[in-house]
């Protein structure tokens, strides 16, 4: 029961007119049961299709002029592909199914500019010097040797200090599910790694060209053709759509390497390398 003093305080309050008002109890809409989230770029996160692309990659782009890349000149790419198909591809490799200029990501998360030629029998990853216009190195992987193809977002471990890439990639594997030996995993000079990881070339986002011309830099376009080449009834290959893990937790060397695009042939002031 209220005291006389409390009643006095209530009587001192100005009168309120609630005529015509309605008391409404609303139910807050829960979002816990929603199965998907739509983003401003139109991509459905939970139903991200194979061909979905992000707006822009975070690395190795550093905001410089795209024309600093030697391969920005379309005629150089055409000449490089012509040189590689005539000098590197042999009759034993089969028919050429397509060629791309992509980015290879090493085990140590170093990005490297590579020409990739897909034939009916193998995948050729070529280091090509766009300055001297010559082939420096070739890695040939037979299609029948590839047992797993992983397609998805490039991701770092949960506790990694490396910023998100916001990029998709493709990883070809021929290790039959076996873990990498300790002597190879922690040897930065080891080249006998039973997988290769690719992502799109930076010019996919920054070169002004039509969709057909830009497809040569697109890892998704490469992944479609590669999947068709390796998935044969007589040669089973597991094609998985899931994130591709890059085991880099601190990686100061890779941050410096990728931020300055040291794996790409570029004009760098008075020097070019």
Coordinates of C-alpha atoms in Angstrom, one line a residue:
X1 CA 0.0 0.0 0.0
X2 CA 1.3 3.5 -0.9
X3 CA 1.9 6.1 1.8
X4 CA 0.2 9.5 1.8
X5 CA 3.5 11.1 0.7
X6 CA 3.7 8.8 -2.4
X7 CA 0.0 9.6 -3.3
X8 CA 0.8 13.3 -3.0
X9 CA 3.7 13.0 -5.5
X10 CA 1.4 11.1 -8.0
X11 CA -1.3 13.8 -7.7
X12 CA 1.3 16.5 -8.5
X13 CA 2.0 14.9 -12.0
X14 CA 0.3 16.7 -14.9
X15 CA -2.7 14.8 -16.2
X16 CA -2.2 12.8 -19.5
X17 CA -4.8 12.2 -22.1
X18 CA -4.7 8.7 -23.6
X19 CA -8.0 9.0 -25.5
X20 CA -7.7 7.3 -28.9
X21 CA -4.4 5.6 -28.2
X22 CA -3.9 1.9 -28.7
X23 CA -1.7 -0.4 -26.8
X24 CA 0.0 -2.8 -29.2
X25 CA 2.2 -5.8 -28.3
X26 CA 4.6 -6.6 -31.3
X27 CA 6.5 -9.8 -31.7
X28 CA 10.2 -9.2 -32.6
X29 CA 11.1 -11.1 -35.7
X30 CA 13.8 -13.6 -35.0
X31 CA 16.7 -14.0 -37.4
X32 CA 18.1 -17.1 -35.8
X33 CA 16.1 -19.3 -38.0
X34 CA 17.1 -17.7 -41.3
X35 CA 19.0 -20.0 -43.6
X36 CA 20.8 -17.4 -45.7
X37 CA 22.0 -13.8 -45.7
X38 CA 21.8 -11.6 -48.7
X39 CA 24.6 -9.1 -49.2
X40 CA 24.5 -5.8 -51.1
X41 CA 26.4 -7.4 -54.0
X42 CA 23.6 -9.9 -54.6
X43 CA 25.6 -13.0 -53.4
X44 CA 23.8 -15.4 -51.2
X45 CA 26.4 -16.5 -48.7
X46 CA 25.0 -20.0 -47.9
X47 CA 24.1 -20.7 -51.5
X48 CA 27.2 -19.3 -53.1
X49 CA 27.2 -20.8 -56.5
X50 CA 30.3 -22.1 -58.3
X51 CA 30.4 -19.1 -60.7
X52 CA 29.8 -16.4 -58.1
X53 CA 32.5 -13.8 -58.0
X54 CA 33.4 -11.1 -55.5
X55 CA 33.7 -7.5 -56.4
X56 CA 37.4 -7.0 -55.9
X57 CA 40.4 -8.9 -54.5
X58 CA 42.3 -7.5 -51.5
X59 CA 45.7 -8.9 -52.5
X60 CA 48.1 -8.8 -54.2
X61 CA 46.7 -5.5 -55.5
X62 CA 48.4 -2.5 -53.9
X63 CA 46.4 0.3 -55.6
X64 CA 49.0 1.1 -58.3
X65 CA 48.4 1.6 -62.0
X66 CA 47.3 -1.7 -63.6
X67 CA 49.4 -0.7 -66.6
X68 CA 52.5 -1.4 -64.5
X69 CA 51.9 -5.1 -65.2
X70 CA 53.8 -6.0 -68.4
X71 CA 51.0 -8.4 -69.2
X72 CA 48.5 -5.5 -69.4
X73 CA 49.5 -5.3 -73.0
X74 CA 47.1 -7.8 -74.7
X75 CA 49.5 -8.5 -77.6
X76 CA 52.1 -9.7 -75.1
X77 CA 49.8 -12.3 -73.6
X78 CA 48.8 -13.5 -77.1
X79 CA 52.5 -13.9 -78.0
X80 CA 53.3 -15.6 -74.8
X81 CA 50.5 -18.2 -75.2
X82 CA 51.6 -18.7 -78.8
X83 CA 55.2 -19.2 -77.8
X84 CA 54.3 -21.7 -75.0
X85 CA 51.9 -23.7 -77.1
X86 CA 54.5 -24.1 -79.9
X87 CA 57.6 -24.6 -77.7
X88 CA 56.3 -26.3 -74.5
X89 CA 53.2 -28.3 -75.6
X90 CA 54.2 -31.6 -77.3
X91 CA 52.2 -34.1 -79.3
X92 CA 52.1 -36.4 -76.2
X93 CA 50.2 -33.7 -74.2
X94 CA 47.2 -34.0 -76.5
X95 CA 44.9 -31.2 -77.7
X96 CA 45.0 -27.7 -76.2
X97 CA 41.7 -27.1 -74.4
X98 CA 42.4 -23.6 -73.1
X99 CA 45.0 -21.2 -71.7
X100 CA 44.9 -18.6 -68.9
X101 CA 47.1 -16.1 -67.1
X102 CA 46.5 -16.8 -63.4
X103 CA 48.2 -16.5 -60.0
X104 CA 49.7 -19.5 -58.4
X105 CA 49.9 -19.5 -54.6
X106 CA 52.8 -21.5 -53.2
X107 CA 52.8 -23.6 -50.0
X108 CA 54.3 -20.5 -48.2
X109 CA 51.6 -18.3 -49.5
X110 CA 53.7 -16.5 -52.1
X111 CA 51.9 -15.4 -55.2
X112 CA 53.4 -15.9 -58.6
X113 CA 52.3 -14.9 -62.1
X114 CA 51.8 -18.1 -64.2
X115 CA 50.6 -19.0 -67.7
X116 CA 48.4 -22.1 -67.4
X117 CA 47.8 -24.3 -70.4
X118 CA 45.2 -27.1 -70.2
X119 CA 45.4 -30.0 -72.6
X120 CA 43.4 -33.2 -72.9
X121 CA 46.1 -35.0 -71.1
X122 CA 47.8 -32.6 -68.7
X123 CA 48.0 -29.2 -66.9
X124 CA 51.0 -27.1 -67.8
X125 CA 52.0 -24.3 -65.3
X126 CA 54.5 -22.0 -67.0
X127 CA 56.7 -19.3 -65.5
X128 CA 57.0 -16.8 -68.4
X129 CA 59.2 -13.7 -68.5
X130 CA 57.0 -11.0 -70.0
X131 CA 60.1 -8.7 -70.2
X132 CA 62.5 -10.9 -72.1
X133 CA 59.6 -12.9 -73.7
X134 CA 60.9 -16.3 -72.9
X135 CA 59.9 -19.4 -70.9
X136 CA 61.7 -19.8 -67.6
X137 CA 60.1 -22.9 -66.1
X138 CA 57.5 -25.5 -66.8
X139 CA 55.6 -27.9 -64.4
X140 CA 53.6 -30.6 -66.1
X141 CA 50.9 -32.5 -64.2
X142 CA 49.0 -35.4 -66.0
X143 CA 45.3 -35.1 -65.8
X144 CA 45.0 -38.8 -64.8
X145 CA 47.3 -38.1 -61.8
X146 CA 44.9 -35.6 -60.3
X147 CA 42.7 -37.3 -57.7
X148 CA 41.1 -34.3 -56.0
X149 CA 39.9 -30.9 -57.3
X150 CA 38.9 -28.3 -54.6
X151 CA 37.0 -25.2 -55.6
X152 CA 36.0 -22.4 -53.2
X153 CA 37.0 -19.4 -51.2
X154 CA 40.7 -18.9 -50.1
X155 CA 40.7 -18.9 -46.3
X156 CA 43.3 -18.6 -43.6
X157 CA 43.1 -20.5 -40.2
X158 CA 40.9 -18.9 -37.5
X159 CA 43.8 -17.5 -35.5
X160 CA 45.8 -16.3 -38.4
X161 CA 47.0 -12.6 -38.5
X162 CA 46.8 -12.5 -42.3
X163 CA 43.9 -10.3 -43.6
X164 CA 41.2 -11.9 -45.6
X165 CA 41.7 -12.3 -49.3
X166 CA 38.2 -12.1 -50.6
X167 CA 39.1 -14.3 -53.5
X168 CA 38.1 -17.7 -54.9
X169 CA 40.6 -20.4 -56.0
X170 CA 41.2 -23.9 -57.3
X171 CA 43.5 -26.5 -55.9
X172 CA 44.5 -29.6 -57.9
X173 CA 45.8 -32.4 -55.7
X174 CA 47.4 -35.8 -56.3
X175 CA 48.4 -36.9 -52.8
X176 CA 45.5 -39.4 -52.4
X177 CA 44.5 -37.8 -49.1
X178 CA 47.9 -38.3 -47.5
X179 CA 49.3 -35.5 -45.3
X180 CA 52.4 -33.7 -46.5
X181 CA 55.7 -35.0 -45.0
X182 CA 57.3 -32.8 -42.3
X183 CA 60.5 -32.5 -44.4
X184 CA 58.5 -31.0 -47.3
X185 CA 56.0 -28.9 -45.3
X186 CA 58.7 -26.9 -43.5
X187 CA 61.2 -26.7 -46.3
X188 CA 60.8 -23.4 -48.3
X189 CA 62.9 -24.8 -51.1
X190 CA 60.9 -28.0 -51.6
X191 CA 59.3 -28.1 -55.1
X192 CA 57.9 -31.6 -54.7
X193 CA 54.5 -30.5 -53.3
X194 CA 51.6 -32.8 -54.4
X195 CA 49.2 -30.0 -55.1
X196 CA 48.9 -26.6 -56.9
X197 CA 46.7 -23.7 -55.9
X198 CA 45.5 -21.1 -58.3
X199 CA 43.5 -17.9 -58.1
X200 CA 42.6 -15.1 -60.5
X201 CA 45.2 -12.7 -61.9
X202 CA 44.8 -9.1 -60.5
X203 CA 44.0 -7.8 -63.9
X204 CA 40.7 -9.6 -63.8
X205 CA 39.4 -6.7 -61.6
X206 CA 41.5 -3.8 -62.8
X207 CA 41.9 -4.1 -66.6
X208 CA 39.3 -2.4 -68.8
X209 CA 38.1 -5.0 -71.2
X210 CA 35.0 -7.0 -72.1
X211 CA 34.0 -10.2 -70.4
X212 CA 35.5 -12.4 -73.1
X213 CA 38.9 -10.7 -72.9
X214 CA 38.9 -10.7 -69.1
X215 CA 38.1 -14.5 -68.9
X216 CA 41.8 -15.2 -69.5
X217 CA 42.5 -13.9 -66.0
X218 CA 39.5 -15.7 -64.4
X219 CA 40.2 -18.8 -62.2
X220 CA 36.5 -19.7 -62.3
X221 CA 36.6 -20.1 -66.1
X222 CA 39.7 -22.3 -65.7
X223 CA 38.0 -24.4 -63.0
X224 CA 35.1 -25.2 -65.3
X225 CA 37.3 -26.4 -68.1
X226 CA 39.6 -28.3 -65.7
X227 CA 36.7 -30.1 -64.1
X228 CA 35.5 -31.3 -67.4
X229 CA 39.0 -32.5 -68.3
X230 CA 39.7 -34.5 -65.2
X231 CA 36.2 -35.9 -64.5
X232 CA 36.1 -39.0 -66.6
X233 CA 34.2 -42.3 -66.0
X234 CA 37.4 -44.3 -66.4
X235 CA 39.3 -42.0 -64.2
X236 CA 37.4 -41.0 -61.0
X237 CA 38.3 -37.6 -59.6
X238 CA 36.7 -36.1 -56.5
X239 CA 35.5 -32.6 -57.1
X240 CA 34.8 -30.7 -53.8
X241 CA 33.2 -27.3 -53.3
X242 CA 34.6 -26.0 -50.0
X243 CA 37.0 -23.4 -48.7
X244 CA 40.7 -23.8 -49.6
X245 CA 42.8 -23.5 -46.5
X246 CA 46.1 -21.5 -46.7
X247 CA 48.1 -22.5 -43.7
X248 CA 49.7 -19.1 -43.0
X249 CA 49.4 -17.7 -39.4
X250 CA 51.9 -14.8 -39.4
X251 CA 53.8 -14.9 -42.7
X252 CA 55.7 -11.7 -42.7
X253 CA 57.6 -12.7 -45.8
X254 CA 54.5 -13.5 -47.7
X255 CA 52.9 -10.2 -46.7
X256 CA 55.9 -8.3 -48.1
X257 CA 56.1 -10.5 -51.1
X258 CA 52.4 -10.2 -52.1
X259 CA 51.9 -6.6 -51.1
X260 CA 54.7 -5.5 -53.5
X261 CA 53.6 -8.1 -56.2
X262 CA 57.2 -9.5 -56.3
X263 CA 55.9 -12.6 -58.1
X264 CA 54.7 -10.5 -61.1
X265 CA 56.6 -8.9 -63.9
X266 CA 56.0 -5.2 -63.5
X267 CA 57.4 -1.7 -64.2
X268 CA 59.0 -0.6 -60.9
X269 CA 60.2 2.9 -61.3
X270 CA 63.5 2.9 -63.2
X271 CA 63.7 -0.9 -63.1
X272 CA 61.5 -3.7 -64.4
X273 CA 61.4 -7.2 -62.9

